[in-house]
CSV table of C-alpha atoms in Angstrom, one decimal:
chain,number,residue,atom,x,y,z
A,1,UNK,CA,-3.7,-6.9,-14.2
A,2,UNK,CA,7.1,-3.8,-15.6
A,3,UNK,CA,8.9,-4.7,-17.9
A,4,UNK,CA,8.9,-6.3,-21.4
A,5,UNK,CA,6.7,-8.3,-23.1
A,6,UNK,CA,5.3,-12.1,-22.2
A,7,UNK,CA,7.8,-13.1,-25.4
A,8,UNK,CA,10.0,-15.6,-23.2
A,9,UNK,CA,12.7,-13.6,-21.0
A,10,UNK,CA,13.6,-11.2,-23.6
A,11,UNK,CA,17.1,-9.8,-22.7
A,12,UNK,CA,16.4,-6.2,-23.1
A,13,UNK,CA,14.6,-4.3,-19.8
A,14,UNK,CA,12.5,-1.0,-20.4
A,15,UNK,CA,15.1,0.3,-18.6
A,16,UNK,CA,17.0,0.6,-22.3
A,17,UNK,CA,14.2,2.4,-24.2
A,18,UNK,CA,15.3,6.0,-24.5
A,19,UNK,CA,13.1,6.2,-27.6
A,20,UNK,CA,9.4,5.6,-28.0
A,21,UNK,CA,9.3,2.3,-30.0
A,22,UNK,CA,9.4,2.3,-33.6
A,23,UNK,CA,7.3,-0.1,-35.9
A,24,UNK,CA,8.5,-3.4,-35.4
A,25,UNK,CA,7.1,-7.2,-36.2
A,26,UNK,CA,5.4,-8.4,-32.9
A,27,UNK,CA,8.1,-9.2,-29.9
A,28,UNK,CA,6.2,-12.1,-28.7
A,29,UNK,CA,5.9,-13.3,-32.7
A,30,UNK,CA,2.3,-14.8,-32.3
A,31,UNK,CA,-1.0,-12.9,-34.3
A,32,UNK,CA,-3.6,-11.8,-31.8
A,33,UNK,CA,-5.7,-14.5,-33.5
A,34,UNK,CA,-3.8,-16.7,-32.2
A,35,UNK,CA,-3.8,-15.2,-29.0
A,36,UNK,CA,-7.6,-15.6,-28.8
A,37,UNK,CA,-7.2,-19.1,-28.9
A,38,UNK,CA,-3.9,-20.0,-27.4
A,39,UNK,CA,-5.6,-17.5,-24.5
A,40,UNK,CA,-8.6,-19.5,-24.0
A,41,UNK,CA,-7.2,-22.6,-24.0
A,42,UNK,CA,-4.6,-21.8,-21.7
A,43,UNK,CA,-7.5,-20.0,-19.3
A,44,UNK,CA,-9.6,-23.4,-19.3
A,45,UNK,CA,-6.8,-25.8,-18.5
A,46,UNK,CA,-6.4,-23.1,-15.2
A,47,UNK,CA,-10.1,-23.2,-14.5
A,48,UNK,CA,-10.6,-26.7,-14.5
A,49,UNK,CA,-7.4,-28.0,-12.1
A,50,UNK,CA,-8.3,-24.9,-9.8
A,51,UNK,CA,-12.5,-24.7,-10.0
A,52,UNK,CA,-12.7,-26.3,-6.8
A,53,UNK,CA,-11.2,-23.1,-5.3
A,54,UNK,CA,-13.5,-21.1,-6.8
A,55,UNK,CA,-16.7,-22.6,-5.3
A,56,UNK,CA,-14.5,-23.0,-1.5
A,57,UNK,CA,-13.5,-19.6,-2.0
A,58,UNK,CA,-17.2,-18.5,-3.0
A,59,UNK,CA,-18.5,-19.8,0.3
A,60,UNK,CA,-16.4,-18.3,2.3
A,61,UNK,CA,-16.8,-14.7,0.7
A,62,UNK,CA,-20.6,-15.0,1.4
A,63,UNK,CA,-20.9,-16.5,4.8
A,64,UNK,CA,-21.7,-13.1,7.5
A,65,UNK,CA,-22.7,-11.2,4.7
A,66,UNK,CA,-23.6,-7.3,6.2
A,67,UNK,CA,-23.3,-9.0,10.4
A,68,UNK,CA,-20.7,-8.0,12.2
A,69,UNK,CA,-18.0,-10.3,13.3
A,70,UNK,CA,-19.1,-12.7,15.9
A,71,UNK,CA,-22.5,-12.8,15.0
A,72,UNK,CA,-23.3,-15.4,13.1
A,73,UNK,CA,-22.6,-19.1,12.5
A,74,UNK,CA,-19.7,-20.2,10.2
A,75,UNK,CA,-20.2,-23.5,8.6
A,76,UNK,CA,-17.1,-22.6,7.1
A,77,UNK,CA,-13.8,-22.1,8.8
A,78,UNK,CA,-10.8,-22.2,6.8
A,79,UNK,CA,-10.0,-23.4,2.9
A,80,UNK,CA,-10.0,-26.9,3.9
A,81,UNK,CA,-12.8,-27.5,6.7
A,82,UNK,CA,-14.9,-25.2,4.0
A,83,UNK,CA,-13.8,-28.1,1.5
A,84,UNK,CA,-15.0,-30.4,3.6
A,85,UNK,CA,-18.3,-28.8,4.6
A,86,UNK,CA,-18.8,-29.0,0.6
A,87,UNK,CA,-18.3,-32.4,0.0
A,88,UNK,CA,-20.0,-33.4,3.2
A,89,UNK,CA,-23.4,-31.5,2.1
A,90,UNK,CA,-23.1,-31.9,-1.5
A,91,UNK,CA,-20.5,-35.0,-2.3
A,92,UNK,CA,-16.9,-34.7,-4.2
A,93,UNK,CA,-18.9,-33.5,-7.5
A,94,UNK,CA,-20.0,-30.4,-5.3
A,95,UNK,CA,-16.3,-29.1,-6.0
A,96,UNK,CA,-16.8,-29.0,-9.4
A,97,UNK,CA,-20.1,-27.1,-9.3
A,98,UNK,CA,-20.6,-24.5,-11.7
A,99,UNK,CA,-17.9,-26.0,-14.0
A,100,UNK,CA,-19.0,-25.3,-17.5
A,101,UNK,CA,-20.4,-21.9,-16.7
A,102,UNK,CA,-16.0,-21.4,-15.3
A,103,UNK,CA,-15.0,-22.8,-18.5
A,104,UNK,CA,-17.1,-20.7,-20.7
A,105,UNK,CA,-15.9,-17.4,-18.9
A,106,UNK,CA,-12.4,-18.7,-19.0
A,107,UNK,CA,-13.0,-19.0,-22.5
A,108,UNK,CA,-14.2,-16.1,-23.4
A,109,UNK,CA,-12.4,-13.7,-21.1
A,110,UNK,CA,-8.7,-14.7,-20.8
A,111,UNK,CA,-9.4,-15.6,-24.7
A,112,UNK,CA,-10.0,-11.7,-25.1
A,113,UNK,CA,-8.2,-10.3,-22.3
A,114,UNK,CA,-5.2,-12.1,-24.6
A,115,UNK,CA,-5.8,-11.4,-27.6
A,116,UNK,CA,-6.1,-7.3,-26.7
A,117,UNK,CA,-2.9,-7.5,-25.0
A,118,UNK,CA,-1.6,-9.3,-27.9
A,119,UNK,CA,-2.6,-6.3,-30.0
A,120,UNK,CA,-0.9,-3.8,-28.1
A,121,UNK,CA,2.3,-6.0,-28.2
A,122,UNK,CA,1.9,-6.1,-32.0
A,123,UNK,CA,1.6,-2.0,-31.9
A,124,UNK,CA,4.8,-1.7,-29.2
A,125,UNK,CA,2.7,0.4,-26.4
A,126,UNK,CA,3.8,-2.1,-24.2
A,127,UNK,CA,7.3,-0.7,-25.3
A,128,UNK,CA,6.4,2.4,-23.2
A,129,UNK,CA,6.8,2.8,-20.0
A,130,UNK,CA,4.0,1.5,-17.8
A,131,UNK,CA,2.5,0.6,-21.3
A,132,UNK,CA,2.4,-3.2,-19.5
A,133,UNK,CA,0.6,-2.3,-17.2
A,134,UNK,CA,-2.7,-0.2,-18.5
A,135,UNK,CA,-2.6,-2.7,-21.7
A,136,UNK,CA,-3.2,-5.0,-19.2
A,137,UNK,CA,-5.7,-3.2,-17.4
A,138,UNK,CA,-7.5,-2.4,-20.5
A,139,UNK,CA,-7.5,-6.1,-21.5
A,140,UNK,CA,-9.1,-6.9,-19.0
A,141,UNK,CA,-11.5,-4.4,-18.6
A,142,UNK,CA,-12.4,-5.8,-21.8
A,143,UNK,CA,-12.6,-9.2,-21.0
A,144,UNK,CA,-14.7,-8.5,-17.9
A,145,UNK,CA,-17.8,-6.9,-20.0
A,146,UNK,CA,-17.6,-10.2,-23.0
A,147,UNK,CA,-17.1,-12.4,-20.6
A,148,UNK,CA,-19.8,-11.3,-17.3
A,149,UNK,CA,-22.4,-13.3,-18.9
A,150,UNK,CA,-21.4,-16.5,-18.6
A,151,UNK,CA,-19.7,-15.3,-14.7
A,152,UNK,CA,-23.5,-14.3,-13.4
A,153,UNK,CA,-24.5,-17.9,-14.9
A,154,UNK,CA,-21.8,-19.6,-12.5
A,155,UNK,CA,-24.4,-18.7,-9.9
A,156,UNK,CA,-27.3,-18.5,-11.5
A,157,UNK,CA,-29.4,-20.1,-14.6
A,158,UNK,CA,-28.2,-18.3,-17.9
A,159,UNK,CA,-31.7,-19.3,-19.6
A,160,UNK,CA,-34.2,-17.6,-16.3
A,161,UNK,CA,-32.5,-14.4,-16.1
A,162,UNK,CA,-32.5,-13.6,-19.8
A,163,UNK,CA,-36.7,-14.6,-19.6
A,164,UNK,CA,-37.1,-12.5,-16.3
A,165,UNK,CA,-34.1,-9.4,-16.9
A,166,UNK,CA,-33.9,-9.8,-20.9
A,167,UNK,CA,-30.7,-9.2,-22.5
A,168,UNK,CA,-29.3,-6.2,-20.1
A,169,UNK,CA,-30.2,-8.7,-16.8
A,170,UNK,CA,-26.9,-10.9,-18.4
A,171,UNK,CA,-24.6,-8.2,-17.5
A,172,UNK,CA,-26.1,-7.7,-13.7
A,173,UNK,CA,-22.7,-7.3,-11.6
A,174,UNK,CA,-20.9,-6.1,-14.3
A,175,UNK,CA,-19.7,-2.8,-12.4
A,176,UNK,CA,-17.7,-5.5,-9.8
A,177,UNK,CA,-16.6,-7.8,-12.9
A,178,UNK,CA,-15.0,-4.6,-14.3
A,179,UNK,CA,-12.7,-2.8,-11.6
A,180,UNK,CA,-11.8,-6.9,-10.7
A,181,UNK,CA,-10.4,-8.1,-13.7
A,182,UNK,CA,-8.7,-4.7,-14.8
A,183,UNK,CA,-6.3,-4.6,-11.3
A,184,UNK,CA,-6.0,-8.5,-11.8
A,185,UNK,CA,-5.3,-8.7,-15.7
A,186,UNK,CA,-3.1,-5.0,-15.1
A,187,UNK,CA,-0.9,-6.7,-11.8
A,188,UNK,CA,-0.9,-10.4,-12.9
A,189,UNK,CA,0.5,-9.4,-17.0
A,190,UNK,CA,3.2,-6.9,-15.5
A,191,UNK,CA,4.2,-9.0,-12.7
A,192,UNK,CA,4.3,-12.1,-14.4
A,193,UNK,CA,6.7,-10.2,-17.1
A,194,UNK,CA,8.6,-8.5,-15.1
A,195,UNK,CA,9.2,-11.3,-12.7
A,196,UNK,CA,10.3,-13.5,-15.8
A,197,UNK,CA,12.5,-10.5,-17.2
A,198,UNK,CA,14.2,-10.5,-13.3
A,199,UNK,CA,15.1,-13.9,-12.8
A,200,UNK,CA,16.5,-14.4,-16.2
A,201,UNK,CA,18.8,-11.7,-16.2
A,202,UNK,CA,20.6,-12.7,-12.7
A,203,UNK,CA,20.5,-16.5,-14.9
A,204,UNK,CA,18.6,-18.1,-12.0
A,205,UNK,CA,17.1,-20.3,-14.8
A,206,UNK,CA,17.8,-20.2,-18.4
A,207,UNK,CA,15.7,-18.0,-21.0
A,208,UNK,CA,12.7,-19.9,-21.9
A,209,UNK,CA,12.8,-22.4,-19.3
A,210,UNK,CA,9.6,-23.6,-17.8
A,211,UNK,CA,11.7,-22.7,-14.3
A,212,UNK,CA,11.4,-19.1,-15.4
A,213,UNK,CA,7.9,-19.0,-16.3
A,214,UNK,CA,6.6,-21.2,-12.9
A,215,UNK,CA,8.9,-18.3,-11.2
A,216,UNK,CA,7.5,-15.1,-12.9
A,217,UNK,CA,3.8,-17.0,-12.5
A,218,UNK,CA,4.3,-17.4,-9.1
A,219,UNK,CA,5.7,-14.0,-8.1
A,220,UNK,CA,2.5,-12.6,-10.0
A,221,UNK,CA,0.2,-14.8,-8.4
A,222,UNK,CA,0.8,-13.5,-4.7
A,223,UNK,CA,0.5,-9.3,-6.4
A,224,UNK,CA,-3.1,-10.8,-7.9
A,225,UNK,CA,-4.3,-12.0,-4.5
A,226,UNK,CA,-3.4,-9.3,-2.5
A,227,UNK,CA,-4.6,-6.5,-4.8
A,228,UNK,CA,-7.3,-8.3,-6.2
A,229,UNK,CA,-9.0,-9.7,-3.2
A,230,UNK,CA,-11.2,-6.5,-2.2
A,231,UNK,CA,-12.5,-6.1,-5.9
A,232,UNK,CA,-13.2,-10.0,-6.0
A,233,UNK,CA,-15.3,-9.4,-2.6
A,234,UNK,CA,-17.2,-7.2,-4.3
A,235,UNK,CA,-17.8,-8.8,-7.3
A,236,UNK,CA,-19.2,-12.2,-5.7
A,237,UNK,CA,-21.6,-10.2,-3.6
A,238,UNK,CA,-22.9,-8.4,-6.6
A,239,UNK,CA,-23.3,-10.8,-8.8
A,240,UNK,CA,-24.5,-13.0,-6.1
A,241,UNK,CA,-27.4,-10.8,-4.3
A,242,UNK,CA,-31.1,-11.3,-5.0
A,243,UNK,CA,-33.1,-8.9,-7.1
A,244,UNK,CA,-36.2,-7.5,-7.6
A,245,UNK,CA,-38.5,-8.6,-10.5
A,246,UNK,CA,-36.7,-5.6,-12.6
A,247,UNK,CA,-33.1,-6.8,-11.9
A,248,UNK,CA,-32.4,-4.1,-9.1
A,249,UNK,CA,-30.2,-5.5,-6.0
A,250,UNK,CA,-32.2,-6.4,-2.8
A,251,UNK,CA,-28.5,-5.6,-1.0
A,252,UNK,CA,-26.4,-3.0,-2.9
A,253,UNK,CA,-27.4,-0.2,-5.3
A,254,UNK,CA,-24.0,-0.7,-6.9
A,255,UNK,CA,-20.3,-1.4,-7.0
A,256,UNK,CA,-19.6,2.3,-4.3
A,257,UNK,CA,-22.3,1.3,-2.1
A,258,UNK,CA,-21.6,-2.6,-2.2
A,259,UNK,CA,-17.7,-1.0,-0.4
A,260,UNK,CA,-19.0,1.3,2.1
A,261,UNK,CA,-21.5,-1.4,3.6
A,262,UNK,CA,-19.1,-3.9,3.6
A,263,UNK,CA,-16.8,-1.6,5.6
A,264,UNK,CA,-19.4,-0.4,7.5
A,265,UNK,CA,-21.2,-3.6,9.0
A,266,UNK,CA,-18.7,-6.0,8.8
A,267,UNK,CA,-15.0,-3.6,8.8
A,268,UNK,CA,-12.7,-3.0,6.5
A,269,UNK,CA,-11.2,-7.3,7.0
A,270,UNK,CA,-14.4,-7.8,5.1
A,271,UNK,CA,-13.2,-6.7,2.0
A,272,UNK,CA,-10.7,-9.1,2.5
A,273,UNK,CA,-12.6,-12.6,3.6
A,274,UNK,CA,-11.5,-15.7,2.1
A,275,UNK,CA,-8.1,-14.4,1.4
A,276,UNK,CA,-6.3,-17.6,2.1
A,277,UNK,CA,-9.0,-19.3,-0.4
A,278,UNK,CA,-8.6,-16.6,-2.7
A,279,UNK,CA,-5.0,-17.1,-3.0
A,280,UNK,CA,-5.2,-20.7,-3.3
A,281,UNK,CA,-7.3,-20.5,-6.2
A,282,UNK,CA,-5.8,-17.3,-7.4
A,283,UNK,CA,-2.3,-18.3,-7.4
A,284,UNK,CA,-2.5,-21.9,-9.3
A,285,UNK,CA,-5.0,-20.4,-11.7
A,286,UNK,CA,-2.2,-17.4,-12.7
A,287,UNK,CA,0.7,-19.2,-12.5
A,288,UNK,CA,-1.0,-22.5,-14.6
A,289,UNK,CA,-2.6,-20.2,-16.8
A,290,UNK,CA,0.0,-17.9,-17.6
A,291,UNK,CA,2.3,-21.0,-17.9
A,292,UNK,CA,0.0,-22.9,-20.4
A,293,UNK,CA,-0.4,-19.8,-22.1
A,294,UNK,CA,3.4,-19.2,-22.3
A,295,UNK,CA,4.3,-23.0,-23.6
A,296,UNK,CA,1.3,-23.0,-26.2
A,297,UNK,CA,3.0,-19.8,-27.8
A,298,UNK,CA,6.3,-21.2,-27.9
A,299,UNK,CA,5.1,-24.5,-29.4
A,300,UNK,CA,2.8,-21.9,-32.2
A,301,UNK,CA,6.2,-19.8,-32.8
A,302,UNK,CA,8.3,-22.9,-33.1
């Protein structure tokens, strides 16, 4: 979840727009249908490299669920110790648990997300003040809804969920996923475009260079981790909670109830559980996915 577009370092900034943009060729020069494939590919490449951190992050966020700090055992103490504990219990392969479902989720979610954002670019919406943020948020929300069944199957068997709860059961936890990806997408795409433009305007890096793309991605990764962690904790809890025969959660009634319970029982810092793992996972994932997407776009353009 700002200025400029995701085309490689445009020279014009948003402050120079005095009138609403007119119909013109796509700023990125890549058709939305192509961005669907490129976004999915970039997301899958980043997912493969960062999935071990996703496994560790999930373990940390579920540790001590709805228990007051200091009242429960902590088998996972920090990112490195958690990774070692997972390896001891499940072997090295344990760090790639859920990879297939993760690739499916990242492919669906990012493909749809970048497809929607590319449409917004084509329509000129990202040229308006706040347009990049709004386009990123809407694109993230749509991507989260489409990818929700795949995200759920990371922690549970897709087939068994369908058999027990039907089609609706595949979207259990979507109320936590939509705010999470909406906020993350808006911040990610807006800060990436702004940071990349900023370093190019100051001539720190050459326009279109890999260094400019990485710099934009690194700044974006920090912003995403800070704003997205509470939503990530809530989403993890909603997706992983046990459910009744009718699919109703046994611990949380929904998004707001989850916030209230975590805050009252674990304190406000409970919403930032595993933030170190979140950054270590989202930071590289943000950098890699945006880097791959930007470079794949350049390859298609040329």
